[in-house]
mmCIF file of C-alpha atoms in Angstrom:
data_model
loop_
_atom_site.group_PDB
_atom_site.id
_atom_site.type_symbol
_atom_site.label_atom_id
_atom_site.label_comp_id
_atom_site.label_asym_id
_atom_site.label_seq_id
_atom_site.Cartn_x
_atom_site.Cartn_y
_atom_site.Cartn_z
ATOM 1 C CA UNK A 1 -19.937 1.220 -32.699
ATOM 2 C CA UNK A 2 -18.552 -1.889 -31.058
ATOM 3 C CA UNK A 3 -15.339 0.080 -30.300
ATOM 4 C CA UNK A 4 -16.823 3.290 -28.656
ATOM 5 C CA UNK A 5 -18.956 0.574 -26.632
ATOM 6 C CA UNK A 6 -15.517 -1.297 -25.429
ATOM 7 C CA UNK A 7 -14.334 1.871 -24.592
ATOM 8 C CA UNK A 8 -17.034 3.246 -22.642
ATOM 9 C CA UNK A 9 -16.974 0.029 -20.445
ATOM 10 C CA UNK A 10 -13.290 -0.351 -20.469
ATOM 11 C CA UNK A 11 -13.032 3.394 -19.294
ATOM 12 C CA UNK A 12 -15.516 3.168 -16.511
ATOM 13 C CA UNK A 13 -13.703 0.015 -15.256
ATOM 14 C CA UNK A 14 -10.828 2.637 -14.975
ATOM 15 C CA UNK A 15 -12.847 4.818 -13.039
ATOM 16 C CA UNK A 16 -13.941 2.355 -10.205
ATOM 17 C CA UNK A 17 -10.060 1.418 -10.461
ATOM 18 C CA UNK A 18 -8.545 4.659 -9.843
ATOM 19 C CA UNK A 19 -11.177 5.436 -7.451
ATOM 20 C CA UNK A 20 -10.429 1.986 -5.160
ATOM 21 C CA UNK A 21 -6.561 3.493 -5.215
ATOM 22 C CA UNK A 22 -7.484 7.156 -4.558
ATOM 23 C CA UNK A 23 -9.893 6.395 -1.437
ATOM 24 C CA UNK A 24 -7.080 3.941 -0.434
ATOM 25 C CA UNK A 25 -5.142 6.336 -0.500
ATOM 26 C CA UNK A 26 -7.309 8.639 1.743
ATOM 27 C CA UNK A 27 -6.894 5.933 3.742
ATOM 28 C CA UNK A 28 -10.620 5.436 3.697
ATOM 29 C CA UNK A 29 -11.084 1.493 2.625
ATOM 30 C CA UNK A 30 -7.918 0.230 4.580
ATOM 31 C CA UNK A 31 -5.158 -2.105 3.078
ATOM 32 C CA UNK A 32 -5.130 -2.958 -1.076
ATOM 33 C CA UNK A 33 -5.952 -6.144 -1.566
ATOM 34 C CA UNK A 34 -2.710 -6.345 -3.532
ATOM 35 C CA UNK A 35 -0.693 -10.019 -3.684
ATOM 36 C CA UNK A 36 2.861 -8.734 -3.440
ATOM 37 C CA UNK A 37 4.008 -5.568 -1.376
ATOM 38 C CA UNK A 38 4.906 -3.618 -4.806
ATOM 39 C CA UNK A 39 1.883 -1.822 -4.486
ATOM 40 C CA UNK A 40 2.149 0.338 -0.817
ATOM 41 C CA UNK A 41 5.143 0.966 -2.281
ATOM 42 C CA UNK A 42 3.877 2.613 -5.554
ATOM 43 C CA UNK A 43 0.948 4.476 -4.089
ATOM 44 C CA UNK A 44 3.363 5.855 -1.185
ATOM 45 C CA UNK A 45 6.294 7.092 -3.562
ATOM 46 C CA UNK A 46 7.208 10.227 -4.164
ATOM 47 C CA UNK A 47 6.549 9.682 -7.721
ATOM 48 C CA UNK A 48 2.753 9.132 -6.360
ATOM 49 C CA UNK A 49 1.833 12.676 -7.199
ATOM 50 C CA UNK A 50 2.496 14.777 -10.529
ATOM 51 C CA UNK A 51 2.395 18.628 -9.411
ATOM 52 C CA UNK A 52 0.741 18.078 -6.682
ATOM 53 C CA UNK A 53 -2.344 16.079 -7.771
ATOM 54 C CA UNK A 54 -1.905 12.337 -7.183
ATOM 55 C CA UNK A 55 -2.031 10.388 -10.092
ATOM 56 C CA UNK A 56 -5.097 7.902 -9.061
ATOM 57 C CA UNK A 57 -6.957 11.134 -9.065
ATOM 58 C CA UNK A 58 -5.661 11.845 -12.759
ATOM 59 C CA UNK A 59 -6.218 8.539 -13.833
ATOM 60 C CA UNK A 60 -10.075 8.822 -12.216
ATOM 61 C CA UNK A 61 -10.496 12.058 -14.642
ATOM 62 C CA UNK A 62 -8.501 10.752 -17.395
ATOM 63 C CA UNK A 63 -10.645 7.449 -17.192
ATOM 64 C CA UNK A 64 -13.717 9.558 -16.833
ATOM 65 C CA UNK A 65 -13.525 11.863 -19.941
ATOM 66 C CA UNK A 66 -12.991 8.767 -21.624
ATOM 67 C CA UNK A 67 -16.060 7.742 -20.684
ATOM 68 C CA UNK A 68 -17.993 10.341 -21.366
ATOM 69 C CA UNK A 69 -16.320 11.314 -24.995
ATOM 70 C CA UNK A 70 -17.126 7.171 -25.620
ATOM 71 C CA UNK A 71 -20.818 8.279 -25.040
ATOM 72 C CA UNK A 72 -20.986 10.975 -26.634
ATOM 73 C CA UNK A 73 -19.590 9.259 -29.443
ATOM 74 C CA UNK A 74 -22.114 6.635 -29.230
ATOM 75 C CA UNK A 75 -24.794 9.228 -29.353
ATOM 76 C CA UNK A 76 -23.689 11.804 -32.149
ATOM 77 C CA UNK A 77 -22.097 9.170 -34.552
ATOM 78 C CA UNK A 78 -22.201 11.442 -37.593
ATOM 79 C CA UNK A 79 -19.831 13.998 -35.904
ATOM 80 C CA UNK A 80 -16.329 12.911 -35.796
ATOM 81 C CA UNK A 81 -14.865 15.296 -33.320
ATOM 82 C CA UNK A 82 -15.327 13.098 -30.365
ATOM 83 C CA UNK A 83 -14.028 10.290 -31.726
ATOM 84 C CA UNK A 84 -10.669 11.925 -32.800
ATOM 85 C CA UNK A 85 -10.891 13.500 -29.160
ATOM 86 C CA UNK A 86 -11.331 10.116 -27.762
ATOM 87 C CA UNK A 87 -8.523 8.811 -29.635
ATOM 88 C CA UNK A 88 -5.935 11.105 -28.599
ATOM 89 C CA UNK A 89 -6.858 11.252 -25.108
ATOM 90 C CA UNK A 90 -6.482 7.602 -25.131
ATOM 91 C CA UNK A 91 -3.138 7.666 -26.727
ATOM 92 C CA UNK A 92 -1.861 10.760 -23.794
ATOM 93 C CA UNK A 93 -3.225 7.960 -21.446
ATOM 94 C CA UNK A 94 -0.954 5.104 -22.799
ATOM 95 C CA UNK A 95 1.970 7.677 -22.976
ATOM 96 C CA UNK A 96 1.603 8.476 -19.425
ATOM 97 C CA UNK A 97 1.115 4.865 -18.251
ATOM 98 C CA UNK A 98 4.596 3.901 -19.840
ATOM 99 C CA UNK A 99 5.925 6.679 -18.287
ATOM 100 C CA UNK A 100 4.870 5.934 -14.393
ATOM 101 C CA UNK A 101 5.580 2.075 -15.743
ATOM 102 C CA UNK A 102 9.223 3.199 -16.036
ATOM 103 C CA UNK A 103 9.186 4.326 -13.013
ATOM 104 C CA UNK A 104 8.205 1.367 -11.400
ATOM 105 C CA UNK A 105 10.454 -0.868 -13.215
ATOM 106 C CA UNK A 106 13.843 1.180 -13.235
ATOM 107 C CA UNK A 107 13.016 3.504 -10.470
ATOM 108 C CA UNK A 108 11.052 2.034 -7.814
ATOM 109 C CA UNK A 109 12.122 -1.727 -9.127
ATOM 110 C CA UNK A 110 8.510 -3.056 -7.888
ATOM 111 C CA UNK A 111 5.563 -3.475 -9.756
ATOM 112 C CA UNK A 112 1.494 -3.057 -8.475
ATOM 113 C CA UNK A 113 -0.709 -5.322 -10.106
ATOM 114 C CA UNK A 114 -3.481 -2.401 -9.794
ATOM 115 C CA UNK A 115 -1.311 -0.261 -11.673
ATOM 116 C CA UNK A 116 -0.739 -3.194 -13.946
ATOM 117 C CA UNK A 117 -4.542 -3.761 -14.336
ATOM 118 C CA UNK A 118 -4.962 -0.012 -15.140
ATOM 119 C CA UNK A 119 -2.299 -0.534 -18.143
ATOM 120 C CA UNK A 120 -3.875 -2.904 -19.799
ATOM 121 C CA UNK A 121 -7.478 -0.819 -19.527
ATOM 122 C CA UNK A 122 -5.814 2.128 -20.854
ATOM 123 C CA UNK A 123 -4.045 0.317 -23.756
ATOM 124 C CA UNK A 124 -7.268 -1.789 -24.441
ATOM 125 C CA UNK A 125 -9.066 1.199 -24.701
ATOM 126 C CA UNK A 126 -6.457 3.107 -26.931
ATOM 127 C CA UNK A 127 -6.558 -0.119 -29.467
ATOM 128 C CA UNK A 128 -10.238 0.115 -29.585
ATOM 129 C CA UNK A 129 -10.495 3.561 -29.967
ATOM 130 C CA UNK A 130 -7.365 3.702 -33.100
ATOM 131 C CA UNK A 131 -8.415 0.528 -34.529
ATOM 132 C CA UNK A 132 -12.168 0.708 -34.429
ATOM 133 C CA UNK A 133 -13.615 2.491 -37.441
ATOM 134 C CA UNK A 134 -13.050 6.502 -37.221
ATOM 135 C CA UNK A 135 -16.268 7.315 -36.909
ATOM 136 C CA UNK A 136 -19.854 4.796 -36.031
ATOM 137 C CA UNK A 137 -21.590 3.831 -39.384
ATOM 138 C CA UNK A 138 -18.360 3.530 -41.523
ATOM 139 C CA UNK A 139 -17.279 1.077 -43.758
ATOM 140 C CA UNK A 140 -16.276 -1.985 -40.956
ATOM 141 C CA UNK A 141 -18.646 -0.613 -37.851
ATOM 142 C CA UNK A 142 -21.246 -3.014 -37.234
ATOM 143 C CA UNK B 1 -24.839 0.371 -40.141
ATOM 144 C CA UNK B 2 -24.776 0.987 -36.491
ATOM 145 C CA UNK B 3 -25.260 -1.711 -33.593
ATOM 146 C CA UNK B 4 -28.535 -3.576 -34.104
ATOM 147 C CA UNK B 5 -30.891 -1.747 -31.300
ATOM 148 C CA UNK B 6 -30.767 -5.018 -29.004
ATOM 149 C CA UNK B 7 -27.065 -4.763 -29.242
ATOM 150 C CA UNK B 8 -27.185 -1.033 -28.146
ATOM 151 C CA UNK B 9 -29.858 -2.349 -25.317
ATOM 152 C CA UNK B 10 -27.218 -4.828 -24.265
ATOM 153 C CA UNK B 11 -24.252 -2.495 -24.353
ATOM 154 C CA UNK B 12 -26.425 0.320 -21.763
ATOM 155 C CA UNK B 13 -27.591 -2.912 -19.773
ATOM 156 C CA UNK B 14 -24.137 -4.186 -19.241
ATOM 157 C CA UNK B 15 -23.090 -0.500 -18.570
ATOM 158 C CA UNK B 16 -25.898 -0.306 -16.038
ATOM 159 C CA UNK B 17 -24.510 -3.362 -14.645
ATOM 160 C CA UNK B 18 -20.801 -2.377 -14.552
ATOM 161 C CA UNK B 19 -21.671 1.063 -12.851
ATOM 162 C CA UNK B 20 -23.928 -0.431 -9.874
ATOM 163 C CA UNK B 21 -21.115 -3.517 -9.665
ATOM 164 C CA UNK B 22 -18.904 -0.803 -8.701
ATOM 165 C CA UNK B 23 -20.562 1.635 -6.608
ATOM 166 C CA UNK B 24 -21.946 -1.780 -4.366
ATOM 167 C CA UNK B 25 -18.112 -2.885 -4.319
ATOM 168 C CA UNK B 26 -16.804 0.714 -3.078
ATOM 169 C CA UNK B 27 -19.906 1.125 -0.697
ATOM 170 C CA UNK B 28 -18.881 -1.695 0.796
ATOM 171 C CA UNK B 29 -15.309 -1.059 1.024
ATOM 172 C CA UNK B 30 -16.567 2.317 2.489
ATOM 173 C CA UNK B 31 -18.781 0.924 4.849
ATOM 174 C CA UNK B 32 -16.355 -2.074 6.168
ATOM 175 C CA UNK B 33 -14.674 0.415 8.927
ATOM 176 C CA UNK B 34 -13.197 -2.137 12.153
ATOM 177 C CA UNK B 35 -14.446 -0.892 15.531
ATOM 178 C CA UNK B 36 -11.797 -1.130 17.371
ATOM 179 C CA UNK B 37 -9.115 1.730 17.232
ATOM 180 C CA UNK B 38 -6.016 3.114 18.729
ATOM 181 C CA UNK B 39 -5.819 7.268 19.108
ATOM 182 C CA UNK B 40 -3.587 8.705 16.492
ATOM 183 C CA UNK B 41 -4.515 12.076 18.036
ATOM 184 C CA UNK B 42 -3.167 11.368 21.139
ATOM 185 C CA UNK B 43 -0.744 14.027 23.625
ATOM 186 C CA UNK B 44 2.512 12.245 23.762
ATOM 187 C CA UNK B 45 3.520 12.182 27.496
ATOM 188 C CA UNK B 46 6.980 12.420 29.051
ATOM 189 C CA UNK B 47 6.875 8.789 30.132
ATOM 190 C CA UNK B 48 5.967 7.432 26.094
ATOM 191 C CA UNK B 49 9.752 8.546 25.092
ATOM 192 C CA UNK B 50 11.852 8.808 28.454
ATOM 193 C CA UNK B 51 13.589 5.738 28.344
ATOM 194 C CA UNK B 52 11.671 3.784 25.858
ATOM 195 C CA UNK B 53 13.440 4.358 22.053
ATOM 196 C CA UNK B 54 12.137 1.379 20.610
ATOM 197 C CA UNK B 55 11.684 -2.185 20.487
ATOM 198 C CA UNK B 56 15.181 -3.495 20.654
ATOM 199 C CA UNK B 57 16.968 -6.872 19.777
ATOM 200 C CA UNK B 58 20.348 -7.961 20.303
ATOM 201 C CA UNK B 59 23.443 -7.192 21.965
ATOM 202 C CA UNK B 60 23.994 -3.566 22.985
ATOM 203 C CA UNK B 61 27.822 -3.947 22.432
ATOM 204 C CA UNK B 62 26.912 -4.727 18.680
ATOM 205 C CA UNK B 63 29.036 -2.874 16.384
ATOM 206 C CA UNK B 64 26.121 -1.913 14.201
ATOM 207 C CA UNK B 65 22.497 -0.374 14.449
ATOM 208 C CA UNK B 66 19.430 -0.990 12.579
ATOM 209 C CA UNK B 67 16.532 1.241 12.767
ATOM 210 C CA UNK B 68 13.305 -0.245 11.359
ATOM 211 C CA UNK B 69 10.564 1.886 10.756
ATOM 212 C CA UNK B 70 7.781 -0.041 9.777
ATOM 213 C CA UNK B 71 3.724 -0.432 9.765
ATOM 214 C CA UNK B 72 2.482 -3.597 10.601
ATOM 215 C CA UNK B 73 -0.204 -4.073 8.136
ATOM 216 C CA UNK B 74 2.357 -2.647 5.476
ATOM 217 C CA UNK B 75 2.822 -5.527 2.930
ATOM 218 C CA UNK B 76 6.366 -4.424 2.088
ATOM 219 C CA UNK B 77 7.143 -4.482 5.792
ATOM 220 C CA UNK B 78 5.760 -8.102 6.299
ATOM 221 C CA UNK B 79 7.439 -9.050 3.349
ATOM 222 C CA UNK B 80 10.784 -7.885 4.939
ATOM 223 C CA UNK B 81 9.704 -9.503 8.178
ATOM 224 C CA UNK B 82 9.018 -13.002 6.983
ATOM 225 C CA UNK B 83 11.495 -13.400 4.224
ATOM 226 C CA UNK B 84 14.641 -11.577 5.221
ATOM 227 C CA UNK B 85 13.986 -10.915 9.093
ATOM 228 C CA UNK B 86 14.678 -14.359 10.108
ATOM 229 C CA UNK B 87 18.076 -14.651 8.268
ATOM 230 C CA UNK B 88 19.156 -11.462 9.370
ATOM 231 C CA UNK B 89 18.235 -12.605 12.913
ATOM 232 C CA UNK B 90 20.125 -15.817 12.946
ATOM 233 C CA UNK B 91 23.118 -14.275 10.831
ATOM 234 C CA UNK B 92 23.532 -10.946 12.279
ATOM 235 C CA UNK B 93 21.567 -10.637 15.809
ATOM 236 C CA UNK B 94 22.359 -13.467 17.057
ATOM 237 C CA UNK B 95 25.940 -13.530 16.394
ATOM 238 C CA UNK B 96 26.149 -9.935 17.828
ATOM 239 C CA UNK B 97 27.338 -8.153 14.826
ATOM 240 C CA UNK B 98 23.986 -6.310 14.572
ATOM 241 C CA UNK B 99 21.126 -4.898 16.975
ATOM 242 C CA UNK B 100 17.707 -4.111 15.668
ATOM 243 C CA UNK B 101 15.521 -1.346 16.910
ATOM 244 C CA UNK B 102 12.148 -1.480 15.336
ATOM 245 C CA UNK B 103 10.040 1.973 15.591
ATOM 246 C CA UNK B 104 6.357 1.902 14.640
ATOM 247 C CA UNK B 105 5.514 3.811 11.555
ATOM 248 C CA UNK B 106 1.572 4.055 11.219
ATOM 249 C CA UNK B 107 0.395 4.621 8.173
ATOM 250 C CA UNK B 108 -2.703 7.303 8.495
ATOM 251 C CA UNK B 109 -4.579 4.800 5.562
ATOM 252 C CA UNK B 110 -3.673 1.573 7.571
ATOM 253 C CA UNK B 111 -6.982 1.148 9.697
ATOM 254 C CA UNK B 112 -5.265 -1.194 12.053
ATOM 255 C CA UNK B 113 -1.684 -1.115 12.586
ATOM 256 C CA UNK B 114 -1.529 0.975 15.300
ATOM 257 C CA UNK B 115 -4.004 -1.901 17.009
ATOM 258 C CA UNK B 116 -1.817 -4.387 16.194
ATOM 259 C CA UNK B 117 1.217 -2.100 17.449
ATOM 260 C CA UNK B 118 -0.424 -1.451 20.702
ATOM 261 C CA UNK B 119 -1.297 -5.442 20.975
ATOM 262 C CA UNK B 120 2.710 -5.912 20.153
ATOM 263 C CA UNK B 121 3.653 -3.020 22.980
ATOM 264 C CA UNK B 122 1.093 -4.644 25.775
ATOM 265 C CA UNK B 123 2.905 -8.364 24.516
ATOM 266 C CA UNK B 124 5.854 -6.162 25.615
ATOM 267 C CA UNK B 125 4.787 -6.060 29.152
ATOM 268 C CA UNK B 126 4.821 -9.276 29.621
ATOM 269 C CA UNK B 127 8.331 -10.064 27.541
ATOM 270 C CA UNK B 128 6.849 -11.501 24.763
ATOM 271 C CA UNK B 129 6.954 -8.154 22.477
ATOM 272 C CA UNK B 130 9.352 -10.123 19.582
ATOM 273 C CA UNK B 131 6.969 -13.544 19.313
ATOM 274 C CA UNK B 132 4.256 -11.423 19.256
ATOM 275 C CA UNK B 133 6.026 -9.038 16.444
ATOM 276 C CA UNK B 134 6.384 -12.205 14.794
ATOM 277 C CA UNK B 135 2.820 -13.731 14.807
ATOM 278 C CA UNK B 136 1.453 -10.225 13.607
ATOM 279 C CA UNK B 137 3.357 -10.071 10.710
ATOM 280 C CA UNK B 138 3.131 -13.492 9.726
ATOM 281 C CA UNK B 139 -0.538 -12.413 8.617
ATOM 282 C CA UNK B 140 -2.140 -15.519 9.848
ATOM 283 C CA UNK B 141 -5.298 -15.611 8.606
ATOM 284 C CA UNK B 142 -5.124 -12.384 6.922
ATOM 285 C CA UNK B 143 -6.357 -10.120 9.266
ATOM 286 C CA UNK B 144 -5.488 -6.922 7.270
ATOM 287 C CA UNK B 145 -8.512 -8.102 5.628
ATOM 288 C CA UNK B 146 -10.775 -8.518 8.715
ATOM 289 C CA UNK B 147 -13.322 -5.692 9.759
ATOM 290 C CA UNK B 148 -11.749 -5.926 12.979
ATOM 291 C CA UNK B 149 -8.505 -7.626 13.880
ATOM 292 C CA UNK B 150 -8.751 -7.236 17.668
ATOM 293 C CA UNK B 151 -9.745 -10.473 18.184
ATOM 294 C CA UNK B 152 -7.155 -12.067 15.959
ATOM 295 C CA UNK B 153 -4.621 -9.891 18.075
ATOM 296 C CA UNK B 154 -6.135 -11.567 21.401
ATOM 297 C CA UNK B 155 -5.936 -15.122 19.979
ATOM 298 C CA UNK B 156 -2.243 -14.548 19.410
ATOM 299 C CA UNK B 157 -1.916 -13.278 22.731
ATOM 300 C CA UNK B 158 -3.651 -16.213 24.196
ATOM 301 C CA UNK B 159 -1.173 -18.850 22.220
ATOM 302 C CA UNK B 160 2.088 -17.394 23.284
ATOM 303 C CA UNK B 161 0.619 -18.072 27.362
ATOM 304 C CA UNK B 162 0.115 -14.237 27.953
ATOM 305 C CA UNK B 163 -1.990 -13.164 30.812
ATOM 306 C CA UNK B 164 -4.818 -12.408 28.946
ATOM 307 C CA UNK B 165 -6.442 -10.340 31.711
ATOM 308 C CA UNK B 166 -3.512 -7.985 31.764
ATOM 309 C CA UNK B 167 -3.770 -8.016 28.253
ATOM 310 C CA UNK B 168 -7.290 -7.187 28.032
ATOM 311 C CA UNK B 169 -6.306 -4.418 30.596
ATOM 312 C CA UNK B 170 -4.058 -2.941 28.277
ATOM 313 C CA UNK B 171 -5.636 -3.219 25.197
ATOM 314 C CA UNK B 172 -8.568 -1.403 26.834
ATOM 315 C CA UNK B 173 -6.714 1.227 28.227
ATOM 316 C CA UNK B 174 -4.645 2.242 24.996
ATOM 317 C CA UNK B 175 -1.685 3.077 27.113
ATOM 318 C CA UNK B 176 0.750 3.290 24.520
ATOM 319 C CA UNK B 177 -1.419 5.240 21.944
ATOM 320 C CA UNK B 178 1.160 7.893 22.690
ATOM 321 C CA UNK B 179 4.549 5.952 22.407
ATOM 322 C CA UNK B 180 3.010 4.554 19.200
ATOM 323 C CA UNK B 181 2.654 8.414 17.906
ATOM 324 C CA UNK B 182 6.059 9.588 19.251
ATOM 325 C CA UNK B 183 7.803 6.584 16.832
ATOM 326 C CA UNK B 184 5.561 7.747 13.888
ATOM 327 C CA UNK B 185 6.609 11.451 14.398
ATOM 328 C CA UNK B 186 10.698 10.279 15.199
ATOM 329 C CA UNK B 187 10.481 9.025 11.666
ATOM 330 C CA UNK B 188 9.100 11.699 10.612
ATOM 331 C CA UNK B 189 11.815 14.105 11.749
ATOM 332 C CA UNK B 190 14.365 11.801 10.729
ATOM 333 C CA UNK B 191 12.625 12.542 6.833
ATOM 334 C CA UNK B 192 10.780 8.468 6.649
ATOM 335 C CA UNK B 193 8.259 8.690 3.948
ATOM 336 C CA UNK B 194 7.212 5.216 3.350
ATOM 337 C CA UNK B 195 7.729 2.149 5.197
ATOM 338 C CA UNK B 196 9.594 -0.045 5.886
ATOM 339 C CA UNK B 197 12.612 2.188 5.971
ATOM 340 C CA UNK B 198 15.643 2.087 7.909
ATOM 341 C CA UNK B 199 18.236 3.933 9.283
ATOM 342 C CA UNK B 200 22.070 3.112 9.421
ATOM 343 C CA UNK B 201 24.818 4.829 10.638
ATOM 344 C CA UNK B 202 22.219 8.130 10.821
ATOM 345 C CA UNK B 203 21.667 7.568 6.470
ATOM 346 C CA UNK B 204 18.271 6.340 5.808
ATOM 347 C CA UNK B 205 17.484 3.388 3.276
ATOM 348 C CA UNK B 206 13.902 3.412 2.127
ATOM 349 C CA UNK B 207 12.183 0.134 0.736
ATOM 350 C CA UNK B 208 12.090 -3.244 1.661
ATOM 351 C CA UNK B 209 13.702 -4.419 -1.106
ATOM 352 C CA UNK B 210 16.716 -1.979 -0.387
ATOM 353 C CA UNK B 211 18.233 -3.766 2.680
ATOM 354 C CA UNK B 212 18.603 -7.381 3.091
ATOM 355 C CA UNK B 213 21.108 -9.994 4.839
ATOM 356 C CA UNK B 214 23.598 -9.422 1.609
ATOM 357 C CA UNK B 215 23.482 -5.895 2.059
ATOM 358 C CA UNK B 216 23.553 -5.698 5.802
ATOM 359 C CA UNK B 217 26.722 -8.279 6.064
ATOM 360 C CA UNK B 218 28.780 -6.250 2.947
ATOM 361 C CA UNK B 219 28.170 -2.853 4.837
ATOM 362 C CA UNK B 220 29.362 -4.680 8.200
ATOM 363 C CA UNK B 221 32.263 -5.773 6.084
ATOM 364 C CA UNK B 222 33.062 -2.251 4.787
ATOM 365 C CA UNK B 223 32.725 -0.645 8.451
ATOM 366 C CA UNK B 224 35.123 -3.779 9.891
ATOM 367 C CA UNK B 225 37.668 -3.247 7.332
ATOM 368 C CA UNK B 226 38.219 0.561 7.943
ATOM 369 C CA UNK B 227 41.014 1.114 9.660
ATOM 370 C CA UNK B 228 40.663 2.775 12.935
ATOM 371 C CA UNK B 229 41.466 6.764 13.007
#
C-alpha cells in the first residue's frame, strides 16, 4: 500500500510539474525559473510537440492517470487490474522520458533541469509501482 | 495487511497538503502579471523599418555579417551575451572582421522583453543602445524574476548618465512598440523559431550553443581562404 501511496504523491508532483511548463509555455507565468538556459531551449524545440500536442500537456495527462489509477488502487485493493494498469502506464512513461532525454542529449545537446526533475518522478514512480507488491494486502505490503 | 488507518490518514493528509501546495504556488505564478507592457499588437508604421534594420555594431566595410535574433529575457540569449559576446566583440568587432546586427525576437511567453527592448531602443536615442544591451542582459538583480522590471530598466538608464526625462518620455510613449514587432516578424519570415538564432551569409544557425568565437573565426577563415571568382 506504501507503493500505490508513493505513487499517487509522486504522480501529482508530476502534474503541478507539467502544468508549471505547459502554462509557461502559454506564456502565462513568464520566464522558468530554470538555472542554465537548456530549458527555453527544450520547451521551444521543435521536438516540443509530438503530433501536435505538446508534450508538457502529455506529461500533465500521463502524470494524471497515474494519479488517479494510484487511487483507485488504494481504494479497490482486492482487484488487481489497476495496479497492472498502473504499472504499465508507468513503464510507457519511463520509455517516453528516455526517448525526449535522447533528444536532449544527442539532439538538442542541452539539458532542462525541469525535464530532469520530471525523469526522476516518472522513474520513481515506475520503481514503486514494479517493485511494490502486485497488488495491496500481499505478502510484503504493509 | 494494509496501511495501519493513521498511516492511510497521513498519506490523504500529506496528499491534501501536496495538492493545495501546488495550486497556491501556480495561483501565484498566475496572479504575478508585471504592469507595465509594451504592445505586441501594434500597426507597424513606415518609419519603424525605413532605415532602421537593426541595432548594429562594427565596421560596415566588415567582411562578414552577423544577424542576432534574440529575446532579452531568453536565458540562452543572455547566456550567449555574457559568455561569448564579449570575446566575439574584442576578437571579431573590434578588429573589423565582423559586424553584428542584433534584431529583437520577443518571445509571446516572455512577459517583459519587449519592455526591456523598448528601454534598450529609447537608450538608443541617446547613443547608449549597446551599454544599455549590455546591463539588460547581464540580469542584474534578476529582474526576469521581478513583477515588474520597469524600474530596474530606469535604474540602468539612470547609471549610464541618460536623460532620464527623455527617457521617461519614451518609455511612456512606446514609440518603438512597432519596430520591436517588425524585428520579431523579419525573423519570422526569415523561418527563426527559437532564440537566440542567427543568420550568416543568408543560412540560419539556431541555438546559442551553435555559434561561438571558435566557430565565427573558422567560418571567417573558410570565407578568407576562397579564392576569389
Amino acid at each position: 500500500m506504501r507503493a500505490r501511496m508513493a505513487t499517487a504523491l509522486l504522480s501529482l508532483a508530476g502534474v503541478f510539474l507539467a502544468l508549471y511548463l505547459e502554462l509557461h509555455k502559454l506564456g502565462v507565468i513568464g520566464p522558468l525559473a530554470c538555472g542554465t538556459g537548456g530549458c527555453e531551449a527544450v520547451q521551444f524545440s521543435s521536438y516540443s510537440r509530438v503530433f501536435g500536442v505538446d508534450v508538457p500537456v502529455i506529461g500533465i495527462a500521463g502524470y494524471g492517470t497515474l494519479f488517479v489509477l494510484s487511487l483507485v488502487s488504494l481504494q479497490r485493493p482486492a482487484d488487481e487490474r489497476w495496479p497492472a494498469l498502473l504499472r504499465w502506464l508507468a513503464l510507457g512513461g519511463v520509455l517516453f522520458t528516455v526517448y525526449l532525454t535522447c533528444i536532449e542529449l544527442f539532439v538538442l545537446q542541452t539539458i532542462c533541469r525541469w525535464c530532469v526533475g520530471s525523469a526522476v518522478i516518472i522513474t520513481l514512480v515506475c520503481l514503486a509501482a514494479w517493485l511494490g507488491p502486485r497488488r495491496a494486502g500481499a505478502p510484503g505490503d504493509e | 495487511m494494509a496501511a495501519a488507518p493513521s498511516g492511510v490518514k497521513n498519506f490523504y493528509y500529506l496528499l491534501g497538503c501536496l495538492a493545495i501546495a501546488g495550486v497556491l504556488g501556480i495561483g501565484y505564478l498566475l496572479l504575478r502579471r508585471p504592469p507595465v507592457s509594451i504592445p505586441a499588437n501594434v500597426t507597424i508604421q513606415v518609419s519603424d523599418t525605413s532605415g532602421f534594420h537593426g541595432y548594429y555594431m562594427g565596421s560596415d566595410s566588415a567582411p562578414l555579417t552577423v544577424t542576432e535574433y534574440a529575446d532579452y529575457e531568453c536565458p540562452a540569449c543572455q547566456q550567449f551575451m555574457v559568455v561569448q559576446m564579449p570575446t566575439i566583440e574584442e576578437r571579431l568587432i573590434r578588429t573589423g572582421r565582423v559586424r553584428w546586427r542584433y534584431r529583437d525576437f520577443p518571445l509571446d511567453q516572455h512577459r517583459q522583453s519587449r519592455v526591456a527592448a523598448h528601454a534598450a531602443a529609447c537608450a538608443s536615442e541617446q547613443n547608449k543602445y549597446w551599454e544599455m544591451n549590455q546591463r539588460i542582459y547581464a540580469w542584474e538583480p534578476e529582474w526576469p524574476f521581478k513583477r515588474d522590471a520597469s524600474g530596474i530598466f530606469r535604474d540602468y538608464a539612470r547609471a549610464l548618465g541618460l536623460d532620464l526625462a527623455k527617457y521617461d518620455a519614451c518609455m511612456s510613449s512606446a514609440r518603438y512598440a512597432g519596430r520591436i514587432e517588425a524585428g520579431r516578424l523579419e525573423g519570422q519570415a526569415a523561418g527563426v523559431e527559437s532564440t537566440p538564432t542567427f543568420m550568416i551569409n543568408n543560412r540560419l544557425y539556431p541555438g546559442g550553443g551553435s555559434v561561438h568565437y571558435d566557430m565565427l573565426k573558422s567560418l571567417l577563415d573558410s570565407l578568407q581562404a576562397k579564392p576569389a571568382k
